[in-house]
Each structure stands twice: as structure tokens, then as C-alpha cells.
Short mmCIF file of C-alpha atoms in Angstrom, two decimals:
data_model
loop_
_atom_site.label_atom_id
_atom_site.label_comp_id
_atom_site.label_asym_id
_atom_site.label_seq_id
_atom_site.Cartn_x
_atom_site.Cartn_y
_atom_site.Cartn_z
CA MET A 1100 19.45 26.35 1.43
CA PHE A 1101 17.26 24.29 3.75
CA PHE A 1102 18.33 20.98 2.21
CA LYS A 1103 22.00 21.92 2.37
CA LYS A 1104 21.58 22.64 6.06
CA LEU A 1105 19.67 19.41 6.59
CA VAL A 1106 22.42 17.38 4.94
CA ALA A 1107 25.01 19.17 7.05
CA ALA A 1108 23.08 18.26 10.19
CA ALA A 1109 22.78 14.65 9.06
CA LEU A 1110 26.54 14.41 8.67
CA VAL A 1111 26.80 14.77 12.44
CA LEU A 1112 25.38 11.27 12.75
CA GLY A 1113 27.14 9.72 9.77
CA ALA A 1114 27.08 10.20 6.02
CA GLY A 1115 24.61 7.36 5.53
CA LEU A 1116 21.75 9.34 7.05
CA ALA A 1117 21.98 11.94 4.31
CA HIS A 1118 21.19 9.38 1.63
CA ALA A 1119 19.31 6.43 3.16
CA PHE A 1120 15.60 6.74 3.88
CA LEU A 1121 12.35 4.81 3.67
CA PRO A 1122 9.37 6.05 1.66
CA GLN A 1123 6.46 7.20 3.77
CA ALA A 1124 3.76 4.56 4.01
CA GLY A 1125 0.37 5.47 2.59
CA THR A 1126 -1.39 6.49 -0.60
CA TRP A 1127 0.83 7.46 -3.53
CA VAL A 1128 -0.18 8.80 -6.92
CA VAL A 1129 1.34 9.49 -10.32
CA SER A 1130 1.92 13.24 -10.21
CA SER A 1131 0.65 13.90 -13.73
CA GLU A 1132 -2.55 11.96 -13.04
CA LEU A 1133 -3.55 13.89 -9.92
CA ASP A 1134 -6.56 15.75 -11.33
CA GLY A 1135 -9.34 15.05 -8.80
CA MET A 1136 -10.89 12.35 -10.99
CA PRO A 1137 -10.90 8.56 -10.43
CA GLY A 1138 -7.69 7.04 -11.71
CA ARG A 1139 -4.79 4.84 -10.75
CA GLY A 1140 -3.52 4.68 -7.19
CA LEU A 1141 -0.66 3.12 -5.27
CA ALA A 1142 -0.59 1.90 -1.68
CA ILE A 1143 3.07 1.68 -0.66
CA ASP A 1144 4.60 0.39 2.56
CA VAL A 1145 8.19 -0.47 3.43
CA GLN A 1146 9.01 -2.24 6.66
CA ASN A 1147 12.71 -2.77 7.31
CA GLU A 1148 13.78 -3.44 3.68
CA THR A 1149 10.62 -5.27 2.59
CA PHE A 1150 8.70 -3.32 -0.04
CA VAL A 1151 5.00 -3.96 -0.74
CA MET A 1152 2.90 -2.04 -3.25
CA GLN A 1153 -0.73 -2.53 -4.16
CA MET A 1154 -1.79 -0.86 -7.39
CA PHE A 1155 -5.33 -0.10 -8.48
CA ALA A 1156 -5.52 0.32 -12.24
CA TYR A 1157 -7.60 -0.68 -15.30
CA GLU A 1158 -7.50 -3.19 -18.11
CA ASN A 1159 -7.65 -2.06 -21.73
CA THR A 1160 -11.36 -2.99 -21.60
CA GLY A 1161 -11.87 -0.34 -18.92
CA HIS A 1162 -12.50 -2.89 -16.17
CA PRO A 1163 -10.75 -2.26 -12.83
CA SER A 1164 -7.86 -4.49 -11.86
CA PHE A 1165 -5.68 -5.17 -8.84
CA TYR A 1166 -1.91 -5.66 -8.82
CA LEU A 1167 0.62 -6.50 -6.15
CA ALA A 1168 4.39 -6.00 -6.17
CA ALA A 1169 6.77 -7.08 -3.41
CA GLY A 1170 10.49 -7.38 -2.91
CA THR A 1171 13.56 -5.94 -1.23
CA LEU A 1172 14.23 -2.21 -1.41
CA LEU A 1173 17.96 -1.53 -1.87
CA ASN A 1174 19.57 1.89 -2.26
CA ASN A 1175 16.10 3.48 -2.39
CA GLN A 1176 15.06 1.53 -5.49
CA ILE A 1177 13.48 -1.73 -6.59
CA THR A 1178 12.58 -3.64 -9.75
CA THR A 1179 10.11 -6.48 -9.22
CA PRO A 1180 7.22 -8.24 -11.03
CA LEU A 1181 3.86 -6.46 -11.00
CA ASN A 1182 1.49 -9.37 -10.44
CA ARG A 1183 -2.18 -9.30 -11.39
CA TYR A 1184 -4.86 -11.12 -9.38
CA GLU A 1185 -8.49 -12.05 -9.99
CA GLY A 1186 -11.26 -14.29 -8.72
CA GLY A 1187 -11.21 -13.13 -5.10
CA ARG A 1188 -14.09 -12.57 -2.75
CA TYR A 1189 -16.73 -10.05 -3.85
CA PHE A 1190 -19.41 -8.31 -1.79
CA GLY A 1191 -21.87 -10.91 -0.50
CA SER A 1192 -19.92 -13.93 -1.77
CA ALA A 1193 -18.81 -16.96 0.16
CA ALA A 1194 -15.15 -17.23 1.15
CA ARG A 1195 -12.86 -17.43 -1.87
CA SER A 1196 -9.25 -16.50 -2.56
CA GLY A 1197 -7.86 -14.55 -5.46
CA VAL A 1198 -5.51 -16.32 -7.82
CA SER A 1199 -2.58 -15.10 -9.83
CA ALA A 1200 -3.52 -14.03 -13.35
CA GLY A 1201 -0.02 -13.45 -14.68
CA SER A 1202 2.05 -10.31 -14.87
CA PRO A 1203 2.23 -7.55 -17.48
CA GLY A 1204 5.93 -7.17 -16.59
CA ASN A 1205 8.16 -5.55 -14.01
CA VAL A 1206 7.67 -2.28 -12.21
CA SER A 1207 10.74 -0.22 -11.34
CA ILE A 1208 10.62 2.44 -8.63
CA ARG A 1209 13.34 4.75 -7.39
CA PHE A 1210 12.63 7.04 -4.46
CA THR A 1211 14.24 10.47 -4.36
CA SER A 1212 12.94 11.29 -0.87
CA GLY A 1213 10.48 9.88 1.62
CA THR A 1214 7.61 11.45 -0.33
CA THR A 1215 8.81 11.61 -3.94
CA GLY A 1216 10.10 9.23 -6.56
CA PHE A 1217 9.78 7.85 -10.07
CA ALA A 1218 8.04 4.71 -11.33
CA THR A 1219 8.31 2.82 -14.59
CA PHE A 1220 5.26 0.64 -15.23
CA PRO A 1221 5.14 -2.06 -17.94
CA GLY A 1222 4.92 -0.49 -21.38
CA GLU A 1223 5.23 3.10 -20.07
CA PRO A 1224 8.01 5.67 -19.71
CA GLU A 1225 9.21 6.70 -16.27
CA LYS A 1226 6.74 8.91 -14.39
CA ALA A 1227 7.04 11.00 -11.22
CA ILE A 1228 5.13 9.73 -8.18
CA ILE A 1229 4.38 11.48 -4.87
CA ARG A 1230 2.93 10.62 -1.47
CA ALA A 1231 -0.61 12.01 -1.61
CA ASN A 1232 -1.46 14.73 0.90
CA PHE A 1233 -5.19 15.30 0.69
CA ALA A 1234 -6.13 16.59 4.15
CA TYR A 1235 -3.41 18.92 5.46
CA PRO A 1236 -3.19 22.20 3.54
CA PHE A 1237 -0.23 24.58 3.79
CA ALA A 1238 -2.22 26.64 6.26
CA PRO A 1239 -2.26 27.50 9.99
CA SER A 1240 -5.11 25.07 10.69
CA SER A 1241 -2.90 22.12 9.74
CA LEU A 1242 -0.50 22.91 12.60
CA ILE A 1243 -3.06 22.58 15.40
CA GLY A 1244 -2.51 19.45 17.49
CA VAL A 1245 0.07 17.74 19.68
CA TRP A 1246 3.60 17.47 18.26
CA THR A 1247 6.91 16.02 19.39
CA PHE A 1248 10.28 17.49 18.36
CA THR A 1249 13.33 15.29 18.79
CA SER A 1250 16.79 16.45 17.75
CA ILE A 1251 20.20 14.90 18.14
CA GLY A 1252 23.70 16.18 17.53
CA SER A 1253 26.64 17.67 19.41
CA GLU A 1254 24.28 18.93 22.13
CA GLY A 1255 23.07 15.39 22.70
CA LEU A 1256 19.43 14.37 22.58
CA GLN A 1257 16.95 17.25 22.86
CA ALA A 1258 13.19 16.77 22.97
CA ASP A 1259 10.06 18.90 23.23
CA ALA A 1260 6.39 17.99 23.21
CA VAL A 1261 3.82 20.71 22.64
CA GLN A 1262 0.12 21.14 21.99
CA LEU A 1263 -0.50 23.92 19.46
CA THR A 1264 -3.97 25.37 20.01
CA THR A 1265 -4.26 29.04 19.15
CA SER A 1266 -4.06 30.97 15.85
CA VAL A 1267 -2.74 34.49 16.51
CA GLY A 1268 -2.19 36.03 13.08
CA ALA A 1269 0.67 36.05 10.61
CA THR A 1270 4.22 37.41 10.58
CA SER A 1271 5.53 39.23 7.51
CA THR A 1272 6.97 35.98 6.04
CA GLY A 1273 4.33 33.44 7.10
CA ASN A 1274 0.64 32.74 6.75
CA GLY A 1275 -0.37 32.49 10.41
CA VAL A 1276 1.26 31.65 13.75
CA VAL A 1277 -0.20 28.86 15.88
CA THR A 1278 0.91 28.81 19.52
CA ALA A 1279 0.76 26.65 22.61
CA ALA A 1280 -1.68 27.69 25.32
CA ASN A 1281 1.08 29.31 27.40
CA GLY A 1282 2.31 31.36 24.43
CA LEU A 1283 5.90 30.12 24.78
CA PHE A 1284 6.00 27.86 21.72
CA GLY A 1285 4.72 28.69 18.25
CA CYS A 1286 4.93 27.53 14.63
CA GLU A 1287 4.19 29.04 11.24
CA HIS A 1288 4.27 27.98 7.59
CA GLN A 1289 6.74 30.23 5.78
CA ILE A 1290 5.50 31.61 2.45
CA SER A 1291 8.34 34.01 1.58
CA GLY A 1292 11.98 34.68 2.35
CA SER A 1293 14.82 32.21 2.75
CA LEU A 1294 12.64 29.70 4.64
CA ASN A 1295 9.84 29.72 2.07
CA GLY A 1296 8.12 26.31 1.97
CA ASN A 1297 9.28 25.25 5.44
CA VAL A 1298 7.69 25.36 8.86
CA LEU A 1299 9.44 27.54 11.45
CA CYS A 1300 8.85 26.96 15.17
CA VAL A 1301 10.39 28.79 18.11
CA LYS A 1302 10.51 28.11 21.84
CA ILE A 1303 10.99 31.06 24.20
CA ASN A 1304 11.11 31.57 27.96
CA SER A 1305 8.78 33.77 29.98
CA GLN A 1306 11.10 36.75 29.41
CA GLY A 1307 10.77 36.38 25.62
CA GLN A 1308 14.30 35.06 25.07
CA LEU A 1309 14.86 32.47 22.36
CA LEU A 1310 15.53 28.96 23.68
CA ARG A 1311 15.47 26.98 20.41
CA ALA A 1312 14.34 27.27 16.78
CA TYR A 1313 13.02 24.38 14.69
CA ILE A 1314 12.97 24.43 10.88
CA PHE A 1315 11.48 21.50 8.99
CA VAL A 1316 9.31 20.12 6.23
CA TYR A 1317 6.60 17.58 6.95
CA SER A 1318 4.20 15.27 5.18
CA VAL A 1319 0.94 14.33 6.89
CA ASN A 1320 2.16 13.27 10.36
CA GLU A 1321 5.95 13.17 10.04
CA GLY A 1322 8.70 15.64 9.27
CA GLU A 1323 12.43 16.27 9.28
CA GLY A 1324 14.74 19.24 9.48
CA TYR A 1325 17.08 20.78 12.02
CA SER A 1326 17.00 22.64 15.31
CA GLN A 1327 19.39 25.34 16.48
CA VAL A 1328 19.85 27.55 19.53
CA SER A 1329 21.67 30.40 17.75
CA ALA A 1330 23.43 31.17 14.49
CA ASN A 1331 26.73 30.11 16.07
CA SER A 1332 25.49 26.81 17.49
CA THR A 1333 25.68 23.46 15.75
CA GLN A 1334 22.59 22.33 13.88
CA GLN A 1335 20.87 19.32 15.40
CA LEU A 1336 19.24 16.72 13.13
CA LEU A 1337 15.50 17.00 13.80
CA SER A 1338 12.61 14.55 13.57
CA ILE A 1339 9.04 15.67 14.25
CA ARG A 1340 5.84 13.69 14.73
CA ARG A 1341 2.20 14.76 14.89
CA LEU A 1342 0.53 12.91 17.78
CA THR A 1343 -2.99 14.30 17.36
CA ASN A 1344 -4.81 15.98 14.50
CA PRO A 1345 -6.49 19.41 14.82
CA LYS A 1346 -9.59 17.76 16.33
CA GLY A 1347 -7.58 16.00 19.03
CA VAL A 1348 -7.78 12.55 17.46
CA GLY A 1349 -4.65 10.49 18.03
CA THR A 1350 -2.60 9.69 14.93
CA GLY A 1351 -0.78 6.74 16.49
CA LEU A 1352 -1.97 3.53 18.11
CA ILE A 1353 -3.76 4.59 21.29
CA LEU A 1354 -3.27 8.27 22.02
CA LYS A 1355 -6.33 10.52 22.29
CA ALA A 1356 -5.65 14.06 23.49
CA ASP A 1357 -8.05 16.29 25.41
CA GLU A 1358 -8.72 19.77 24.16
CA ALA A 1359 -6.97 22.61 25.97
CA GLN A 1360 -8.35 26.10 26.54
CA PRO A 1361 -6.25 28.69 24.67
CA LEU A 1362 -4.64 31.58 26.51
CA PRO A 1363 -3.73 35.07 25.20
CA GLU A 1364 -0.84 35.42 22.76
CA ASN A 1365 2.69 36.13 24.00
CA SER A 1366 3.87 38.94 21.68
CA ALA A 1367 7.53 38.00 22.15
CA LEU A 1368 6.89 34.68 20.43
CA ARG A 1369 5.66 36.37 17.26
CA ALA A 1370 8.64 38.74 17.36
CA GLN A 1371 11.12 35.85 17.57
CA LEU A 1372 9.44 34.05 14.65
CA SER A 1373 9.55 37.17 12.51
CA ASN A 1374 13.15 38.04 13.40
CA ILE A 1375 14.47 34.55 12.60
CA ALA A 1376 12.52 34.30 9.34
CA ILE A 1377 13.81 37.67 8.12
CA HIS A 1378 17.26 38.01 9.66
CA GLY A 1379 18.23 34.46 10.66
CA LEU A 1380 19.21 33.24 14.09
CA PRO A 1381 20.84 35.75 16.40
#
């Protein structure tokens, strides 16, 4: 249901937004090989349409090896040579450059979202790959920090920035609400009901009335979804960004946030979260 709503919101801005996306830059892994042991890894980045992937793998002798693939990403997919390199600088050596050592063949990758896809390596069948998330569990603690919420649609551009600081317990459908210091903005991972697997945030006024609801999925520091004022209002396409981690360390280029002292919980915030998760928007 969430993805149907997200696509519907994207149609407000043009059909292309529902299908075109860039994979999230960072560490990727082969899903079936994610077992906590040393193995193969992918470092993927796409800037504009230029795709670059570094791959750390092994030779049939067991020795580690380094590969590089680059090219143009079109329609969320690419097929390009996977080039092997050797002879570069080692720890303590003088300056030296690596040289091409041939290619075992092409690598083909097709992305199904910004954090999922499939890769076909030389001599192997297609395998699922995912953007690795190794530090942010599906738990209240992962929501602490400074966030921005930007939505666009028929209501125009809407934006909120909030620092989530205080864990105040769970609703019946979530695993723990985290609120802003003033108690007027709160978020919770949903673990049951129609929003299971998403994050639900609500913004209320000092009288406890709902001002806006945000529903999204995120990976590490970025997320997407939709915002809505009521069940009868148009869904706004939503983009979210984490600006600081739970320890107040900036996730961007220069930002470093100061810690804020938490204030008591606003009970109306928890009530709005629970009502929307169970019954939908009013």
C-alpha cells in the first residue's frame, strides 16, 4: 500500500519520477553473502549518469584482488567491463601506480530501487545486491538526531526541520516514539498494521491538533515517502534527510549540532501517532 501511495504522489510531479532514480552511494553487498564474515564488497557511486563501482574480491588462488567498473547508467542499468588492477602502491612503498591486468568480462547491474538491485558478475548467475546498512537498526535510537522533511505537490513546497531527542515509549503499532524537545513533533518505526516497515511522523500544534503526517522509508541518512494533512488532502511527494546522527555528529559537509535538553512528553503527540497508524488520517 505504501508504494502505491508513493507512486501516486510522484505522479503529481510527472510520471518520470516514479521510475527514475539513482542508487544510494556507499557500501553494497551481495545479499546472499551477507553473513558477518569477510567476503566480497562493492563501493558504488553514481553522479549525474556516471556510474563508478569498486569491487573487492578474490582470485581463485585465494589472494585478494581489486576491480573497477565505470560507465553511463541508463534506465537504472549498466553493462560495462570489470577491470582488474595490480602493482599499485603498498604500505611503506615509494610512489607507484597500479596497472591494468585485464578483465574477466563484463558486469551487468540493474537497480530496482535506490537501495536494491541485481548484479551479474563474469561466470556467475544474476544475484541480488543491497545497500549495506550496518549502523542504524530498526529501533527508536536510530531516529534521534536532526532531520529535514521536504514535500512538494498541490500544496506547494512544504518544509520542516526538527531535532528528535527524547524516547517516550511505544504506541500499539510501533516500537518506540522519539519526539522533539517541545513535544510537538514525533516519529516511530511501525512494526505492525498497514504501515508496517515504514516510519510514521506527526506534527501537532500546542492544542494537540494534527498539522501534518509524514510516512516514509529511509536508508542510512536519506528517505522518501509522502506527507499529508488529512485523509482528504492530496499526498505530497516527500524527501527526508538526516543532518546529524544520534550523537550530534553532522552527516553532511560541515554541520555539527549541539545537544538539546529534552522536555516532558506531549501526550497528544503519542495519541495522534497511534490514531493514524491504526485508523488512518482523519
